[in-house]
Amino acid sequence: ETGVTQTPRHLVMGMTNKKSLKCEQHLGHNAMYWYKQSAKKPLELMFVYSLEERVENNSVPSRFSPECPNSSHLFLHLHTLQPEDSALYLCASSQAIRTYGSGNTIYFGEGSWLTVV
Amino acid sequence: KQEVTQIPAALSVPEGENLVLNCSFTDSAIYNLQWFRQDPGKGLTSLLLIQSSQREQTSGRLNASLDKSSGRSTLYIAASQPGDSATYLCAALNSGGYQKVTFGIGTKLQVIP
């Protein structure tokens, strides 16, 4: 149990659909992240939130829309996606966005597998 | 910019063999390094985390070492089993502004019965 829960675990959607990925952390952390893992590529950081405020949008297309209503929940709203957006989407959390002392640890959820058809 | 490289990309060994997976990183100013396991079609499972002040961590048949000065980490798996077959990812945590985790592409391990 990592303390970071993602739903759904698997999602198949058409290019005209609108869906959302949900992430919830039970660790009392203040920072949350979305990562994307595509085939044969390293995980890429997409978005960073600190205390519900977005601090990074890593050149992500607007068809991906994040939402952080509170420090425990993070959503990724998906609309008019392309087949190349099929990937594993990972949510993560940490105590703070800045590392200090011996460093924070980032905890990952198990991911949501997205297939766009 | 941190870059994490894992060699080899794929590895196939007979059951029972001891093996070493390698991870190198370009920026030695890391706070920790983490090893993950990913089974086909599944998410990431954290295996071991080594803080920057530590040299190694052990869990069961797994031992991870860290040498910050040379920018290297290894994951040693003793007495490999078919159930160890998976992709193993290493990830380095840095803080440049705000903390980021940089992943390698992974090593795909197959343990043959």
mmCIF file of C-alpha atoms in Angstrom:
data_model
loop_
_atom_site.group_PDB
_atom_site.id
_atom_site.type_symbol
_atom_site.label_atom_id
_atom_site.label_comp_id
_atom_site.label_asym_id
_atom_site.label_seq_id
_atom_site.Cartn_x
_atom_site.Cartn_y
_atom_site.Cartn_z
ATOM 1 C CA GLU A 1 0.000 0.000 0.000
ATOM 2 C CA THR A 2 1.740 3.148 -1.190
ATOM 3 C CA GLY A 3 -0.889 5.561 0.038
ATOM 4 C CA VAL A 4 -1.523 6.839 -3.484
ATOM 5 C CA THR A 5 -4.575 5.401 -5.209
ATOM 6 C CA GLN A 6 -5.397 5.823 -8.872
ATOM 7 C CA THR A 7 -8.640 5.049 -10.685
ATOM 8 C CA PRO A 8 -9.476 3.657 -13.097
ATOM 9 C CA ARG A 9 -6.611 1.222 -13.521
ATOM 10 C CA HIS A 10 -7.487 0.698 -17.183
ATOM 11 C CA LEU A 11 -9.377 2.995 -19.554
ATOM 12 C CA VAL A 12 -10.203 2.659 -23.234
ATOM 13 C CA MET A 13 -11.627 5.735 -24.882
ATOM 14 C CA GLY A 14 -12.430 7.008 -28.333
ATOM 15 C CA MET A 15 -10.849 10.137 -29.708
ATOM 16 C CA THR A 16 -14.068 12.129 -29.241
ATOM 17 C CA ASN A 17 -14.712 11.004 -25.679
ATOM 18 C CA LYS A 18 -14.200 12.960 -22.485
ATOM 19 C CA LYS A 19 -12.935 11.039 -19.491
ATOM 20 C CA SER A 20 -11.031 11.705 -16.297
ATOM 21 C CA LEU A 21 -8.319 9.993 -14.320
ATOM 22 C CA LYS A 22 -8.455 10.302 -10.557
ATOM 23 C CA CYS A 23 -5.730 10.219 -7.958
ATOM 24 C CA GLU A 24 -6.061 10.309 -4.191
ATOM 25 C CA GLN A 25 -3.284 10.362 -1.635
ATOM 26 C CA HIS A 26 -3.731 9.414 2.007
ATOM 27 C CA LEU A 27 -0.319 10.580 3.181
ATOM 28 C CA GLY A 28 -1.037 14.151 4.171
ATOM 29 C CA HIS A 29 1.247 15.442 1.451
ATOM 30 C CA ASN A 30 1.103 18.917 -0.057
ATOM 31 C CA ALA A 31 2.489 18.223 -3.519
ATOM 32 C CA MET A 32 1.064 16.052 -6.278
ATOM 33 C CA TYR A 33 2.326 15.146 -9.727
ATOM 34 C CA TRP A 34 1.208 13.589 -13.009
ATOM 35 C CA TYR A 35 3.724 11.539 -15.005
ATOM 36 C CA LYS A 36 3.318 9.847 -18.391
ATOM 37 C CA GLN A 37 5.020 6.633 -19.448
ATOM 38 C CA SER A 38 5.008 5.855 -23.160
ATOM 39 C CA ALA A 39 6.408 2.728 -24.713
ATOM 40 C CA LYS A 40 10.212 2.675 -24.818
ATOM 41 C CA LYS A 41 10.485 6.144 -23.245
ATOM 42 C CA PRO A 42 11.362 7.258 -19.727
ATOM 43 C CA LEU A 43 8.580 8.592 -17.581
ATOM 44 C CA GLU A 44 7.870 12.238 -18.337
ATOM 45 C CA LEU A 45 6.726 14.806 -15.806
ATOM 46 C CA MET A 46 3.488 16.470 -16.961
ATOM 47 C CA PHE A 47 2.128 18.598 -14.126
ATOM 48 C CA VAL A 48 3.096 19.597 -10.610
ATOM 49 C CA TYR A 49 0.740 20.956 -7.965
ATOM 50 C CA SER A 50 1.654 22.439 -4.615
ATOM 51 C CA LEU A 51 -1.182 23.136 -2.184
ATOM 52 C CA GLU A 52 -3.684 22.949 -5.028
ATOM 53 C CA GLU A 53 -1.765 25.469 -7.124
ATOM 54 C CA ARG A 54 -0.258 24.358 -10.405
ATOM 55 C CA VAL A 55 3.436 25.181 -10.461
ATOM 56 C CA GLU A 56 4.464 23.379 -13.613
ATOM 57 C CA ASN A 57 2.884 22.600 -16.925
ATOM 58 C CA ASN A 58 5.585 20.781 -18.784
ATOM 59 C CA SER A 59 4.564 21.728 -22.337
ATOM 60 C CA VAL A 60 1.601 19.396 -22.183
ATOM 61 C CA PRO A 61 -1.078 19.723 -24.902
ATOM 62 C CA SER A 62 -4.302 21.392 -23.814
ATOM 63 C CA ARG A 63 -6.274 18.206 -24.433
ATOM 64 C CA PHE A 64 -4.909 17.198 -21.008
ATOM 65 C CA SER A 65 -6.448 19.338 -18.287
ATOM 66 C CA PRO A 66 -5.418 18.823 -14.648
ATOM 67 C CA GLU A 67 -7.473 19.748 -11.643
ATOM 68 C CA CYS A 68 -6.469 19.759 -7.999
ATOM 69 C CA PRO A 69 -9.499 20.605 -5.830
ATOM 70 C CA ASN A 70 -7.617 19.949 -2.587
ATOM 71 C CA SER A 71 -4.262 18.638 -1.483
ATOM 72 C CA SER A 72 -5.502 15.051 -1.371
ATOM 73 C CA HIS A 73 -7.054 14.779 -4.822
ATOM 74 C CA LEU A 74 -5.747 15.238 -8.316
ATOM 75 C CA PHE A 75 -7.585 14.731 -11.587
ATOM 76 C CA LEU A 76 -6.493 14.561 -15.180
ATOM 77 C CA HIS A 77 -9.331 15.446 -17.545
ATOM 78 C CA LEU A 78 -8.966 14.011 -21.026
ATOM 79 C CA HIS A 79 -10.703 15.199 -24.185
ATOM 80 C CA THR A 80 -10.181 14.734 -27.928
ATOM 81 C CA LEU A 81 -7.108 12.600 -27.340
ATOM 82 C CA GLN A 82 -4.982 11.053 -30.053
ATOM 83 C CA PRO A 83 -3.891 7.412 -30.350
ATOM 84 C CA GLU A 84 -0.334 8.485 -29.487
ATOM 85 C CA ASP A 85 -1.614 9.564 -26.081
ATOM 86 C CA SER A 86 -2.047 5.908 -25.176
ATOM 87 C CA ALA A 87 0.256 5.365 -22.233
ATOM 88 C CA LEU A 88 0.514 4.685 -18.530
ATOM 89 C CA TYR A 89 -0.344 7.767 -16.468
ATOM 90 C CA LEU A 90 1.166 7.837 -13.015
ATOM 91 C CA CYS A 91 0.191 10.033 -10.114
ATOM 92 C CA ALA A 92 2.615 10.781 -7.310
ATOM 93 C CA SER A 93 2.765 12.826 -4.134
ATOM 94 C CA SER A 94 5.371 14.198 -1.765
ATOM 95 C CA GLN A 95 5.427 16.233 1.430
ATOM 96 C CA ALA A 96 6.488 19.374 -0.424
ATOM 97 C CA ILE A 97 7.648 20.345 -3.867
ATOM 98 C CA ARG A 98 11.026 21.433 -2.577
ATOM 99 C CA THR A 99 13.509 18.993 -1.175
ATOM 100 C CA TYR A 100 15.212 19.896 2.064
ATOM 101 C CA GLY A 101 17.176 18.193 4.781
ATOM 102 C CA SER A 102 17.694 14.585 3.839
ATOM 103 C CA GLY A 103 15.188 14.999 1.081
ATOM 104 C CA ASN A 104 11.609 14.109 0.588
ATOM 105 C CA THR A 105 10.432 10.960 -1.028
ATOM 106 C CA ILE A 106 7.967 10.839 -3.858
ATOM 107 C CA TYR A 107 5.360 8.101 -3.639
ATOM 108 C CA PHE A 108 3.768 6.744 -6.785
ATOM 109 C CA GLY A 109 0.403 5.196 -7.446
ATOM 110 C CA GLU A 110 0.123 2.081 -9.567
ATOM 111 C CA GLY A 111 -0.966 4.035 -12.610
ATOM 112 C CA SER A 112 -3.840 4.223 -15.039
ATOM 113 C CA TRP A 113 -3.376 2.478 -18.364
ATOM 114 C CA LEU A 114 -4.990 4.571 -21.097
ATOM 115 C CA THR A 115 -5.735 3.297 -24.585
ATOM 116 C CA VAL A 116 -7.082 5.734 -27.165
ATOM 117 C CA VAL A 117 -8.810 4.108 -30.117
ATOM 118 C CA LYS B 1 19.463 18.342 -16.722
ATOM 119 C CA GLN B 2 19.535 14.926 -15.089
ATOM 120 C CA GLU B 3 19.766 11.919 -17.361
ATOM 121 C CA VAL B 4 19.383 8.357 -16.145
ATOM 122 C CA THR B 5 20.677 5.435 -18.168
ATOM 123 C CA GLN B 6 20.087 1.768 -17.539
ATOM 124 C CA ILE B 7 22.188 -0.991 -18.986
ATOM 125 C CA PRO B 8 21.428 -3.536 -20.279
ATOM 126 C CA ALA B 9 18.055 -2.791 -21.852
ATOM 127 C CA ALA B 10 17.155 -6.462 -21.637
ATOM 128 C CA LEU B 11 18.588 -9.442 -19.842
ATOM 129 C CA SER B 12 17.773 -13.135 -19.934
ATOM 130 C CA VAL B 13 19.211 -15.471 -17.304
ATOM 131 C CA PRO B 14 18.586 -19.037 -16.147
ATOM 132 C CA GLU B 15 16.822 -19.529 -12.853
ATOM 133 C CA GLY B 16 19.083 -19.488 -9.812
ATOM 134 C CA GLU B 17 21.640 -17.117 -11.232
ATOM 135 C CA ASN B 18 22.760 -13.986 -9.375
ATOM 136 C CA LEU B 19 22.536 -10.862 -11.485
ATOM 137 C CA VAL B 20 23.299 -7.146 -11.444
ATOM 138 C CA LEU B 21 21.322 -4.365 -13.055
ATOM 139 C CA ASN B 22 23.076 -1.064 -13.654
ATOM 140 C CA CYS B 23 21.879 2.500 -13.435
ATOM 141 C CA SER B 24 23.928 5.631 -14.093
ATOM 142 C CA PHE B 25 22.998 9.270 -13.647
ATOM 143 C CA THR B 26 24.676 12.426 -14.868
ATOM 144 C CA ASP B 27 23.919 14.818 -12.000
ATOM 145 C CA SER B 28 25.340 13.524 -8.740
ATOM 146 C CA ALA B 29 23.424 16.096 -6.664
ATOM 147 C CA ILE B 30 20.632 13.673 -5.949
ATOM 148 C CA TYR B 31 18.612 13.333 -2.767
ATOM 149 C CA ASN B 32 17.768 9.720 -3.265
ATOM 150 C CA LEU B 33 17.636 6.968 -5.811
ATOM 151 C CA GLN B 34 14.823 4.491 -6.066
ATOM 152 C CA TRP B 35 14.422 1.148 -7.791
ATOM 153 C CA PHE B 36 11.021 0.080 -9.075
ATOM 154 C CA ARG B 37 9.603 -3.052 -10.572
ATOM 155 C CA GLN B 38 7.008 -2.979 -13.318
ATOM 156 C CA ASP B 39 5.171 -6.094 -14.419
ATOM 157 C CA PRO B 40 3.631 -6.191 -17.901
ATOM 158 C CA GLY B 41 0.464 -4.120 -18.001
ATOM 159 C CA LYS B 42 0.911 -3.005 -14.403
ATOM 160 C CA GLY B 43 2.079 0.115 -12.603
ATOM 161 C CA LEU B 44 5.224 0.694 -10.595
ATOM 162 C CA THR B 45 6.071 -1.099 -7.381
ATOM 163 C CA SER B 46 8.775 0.461 -5.254
ATOM 164 C CA LEU B 47 11.517 -2.004 -4.345
ATOM 165 C CA LEU B 48 14.259 -0.065 -2.617
ATOM 166 C CA LEU B 49 15.031 3.554 -1.872
ATOM 167 C CA ILE B 50 18.533 4.738 -1.058
ATOM 168 C CA GLN B 51 18.972 8.143 0.517
ATOM 169 C CA SER B 52 21.938 10.178 -0.686
ATOM 170 C CA SER B 53 23.707 9.633 2.642
ATOM 171 C CA GLN B 54 23.428 5.862 2.363
ATOM 172 C CA ARG B 55 25.549 3.404 0.431
ATOM 173 C CA GLU B 56 23.127 0.518 0.122
ATOM 174 C CA GLN B 57 19.762 -0.904 1.023
ATOM 175 C CA THR B 58 18.678 -4.515 1.266
ATOM 176 C CA SER B 59 15.332 -6.237 1.071
ATOM 177 C CA GLY B 60 15.241 -10.004 0.930
ATOM 178 C CA ARG B 61 17.138 -11.154 -2.149
ATOM 179 C CA LEU B 62 17.554 -7.597 -3.389
ATOM 180 C CA ASN B 63 20.459 -5.296 -2.633
ATOM 181 C CA ALA B 64 20.805 -1.827 -4.081
ATOM 182 C CA SER B 65 23.985 0.204 -3.859
ATOM 183 C CA LEU B 66 24.662 3.858 -4.525
ATOM 184 C CA ASP B 67 27.879 5.611 -5.459
ATOM 185 C CA LYS B 68 27.065 9.278 -5.879
ATOM 186 C CA SER B 69 30.581 10.325 -6.801
ATOM 187 C CA SER B 70 30.635 8.056 -9.835
ATOM 188 C CA GLY B 71 26.963 8.520 -10.626
ATOM 189 C CA ARG B 72 26.117 4.848 -10.379
ATOM 190 C CA SER B 73 23.674 2.541 -8.690
ATOM 191 C CA THR B 74 23.328 -1.206 -8.967
ATOM 192 C CA LEU B 75 20.525 -3.585 -8.134
ATOM 193 C CA TYR B 76 21.746 -7.034 -7.194
ATOM 194 C CA ILE B 77 19.269 -9.914 -7.331
ATOM 195 C CA ALA B 78 20.378 -13.114 -5.668
ATOM 196 C CA ALA B 79 19.204 -16.573 -6.691
ATOM 197 C CA SER B 80 16.878 -15.289 -9.400
ATOM 198 C CA GLN B 81 13.443 -16.856 -9.841
ATOM 199 C CA PRO B 82 10.974 -16.845 -12.751
ATOM 200 C CA GLY B 83 8.767 -14.582 -10.655
ATOM 201 C CA ASP B 84 11.471 -11.935 -10.836
ATOM 202 C CA SER B 85 10.761 -11.488 -14.536
ATOM 203 C CA ALA B 86 9.720 -7.864 -14.996
ATOM 204 C CA THR B 87 11.085 -4.485 -16.028
ATOM 205 C CA TYR B 88 13.242 -2.786 -13.408
ATOM 206 C CA LEU B 89 13.382 1.004 -13.377
ATOM 207 C CA CYS B 90 15.696 3.271 -11.479
ATOM 208 C CA ALA B 91 14.774 6.851 -10.679
ATOM 209 C CA ALA B 92 16.829 9.733 -9.308
ATOM 210 C CA LEU B 93 15.298 12.492 -7.191
ATOM 211 C CA ASN B 94 16.803 15.947 -7.615
ATOM 212 C CA SER B 95 15.799 19.368 -6.434
ATOM 213 C CA GLY B 96 16.372 22.164 -8.859
ATOM 214 C CA GLY B 97 13.729 24.685 -7.980
ATOM 215 C CA TYR B 98 11.292 21.972 -7.048
ATOM 216 C CA GLN B 99 11.942 18.320 -6.821
ATOM 217 C CA LYS B 100 11.768 16.116 -9.859
ATOM 218 C CA VAL B 101 12.161 12.426 -10.365
ATOM 219 C CA THR B 102 14.048 11.347 -13.487
ATOM 220 C CA PHE B 103 13.529 7.793 -14.635
ATOM 221 C CA GLY B 104 15.606 5.470 -16.772
ATOM 222 C CA ILE B 105 13.922 3.469 -19.492
ATOM 223 C CA GLY B 106 14.401 0.273 -17.531
ATOM 224 C CA THR B 107 15.945 -3.156 -17.857
ATOM 225 C CA LYS B 108 13.627 -5.942 -18.948
ATOM 226 C CA LEU B 109 14.559 -9.089 -17.076
ATOM 227 C CA GLN B 110 13.532 -12.581 -18.049
ATOM 228 C CA VAL B 111 14.382 -15.465 -15.729
ATOM 229 C CA ILE B 112 14.126 -18.771 -17.533
ATOM 230 C CA PRO B 113 12.980 -21.807 -15.516
#
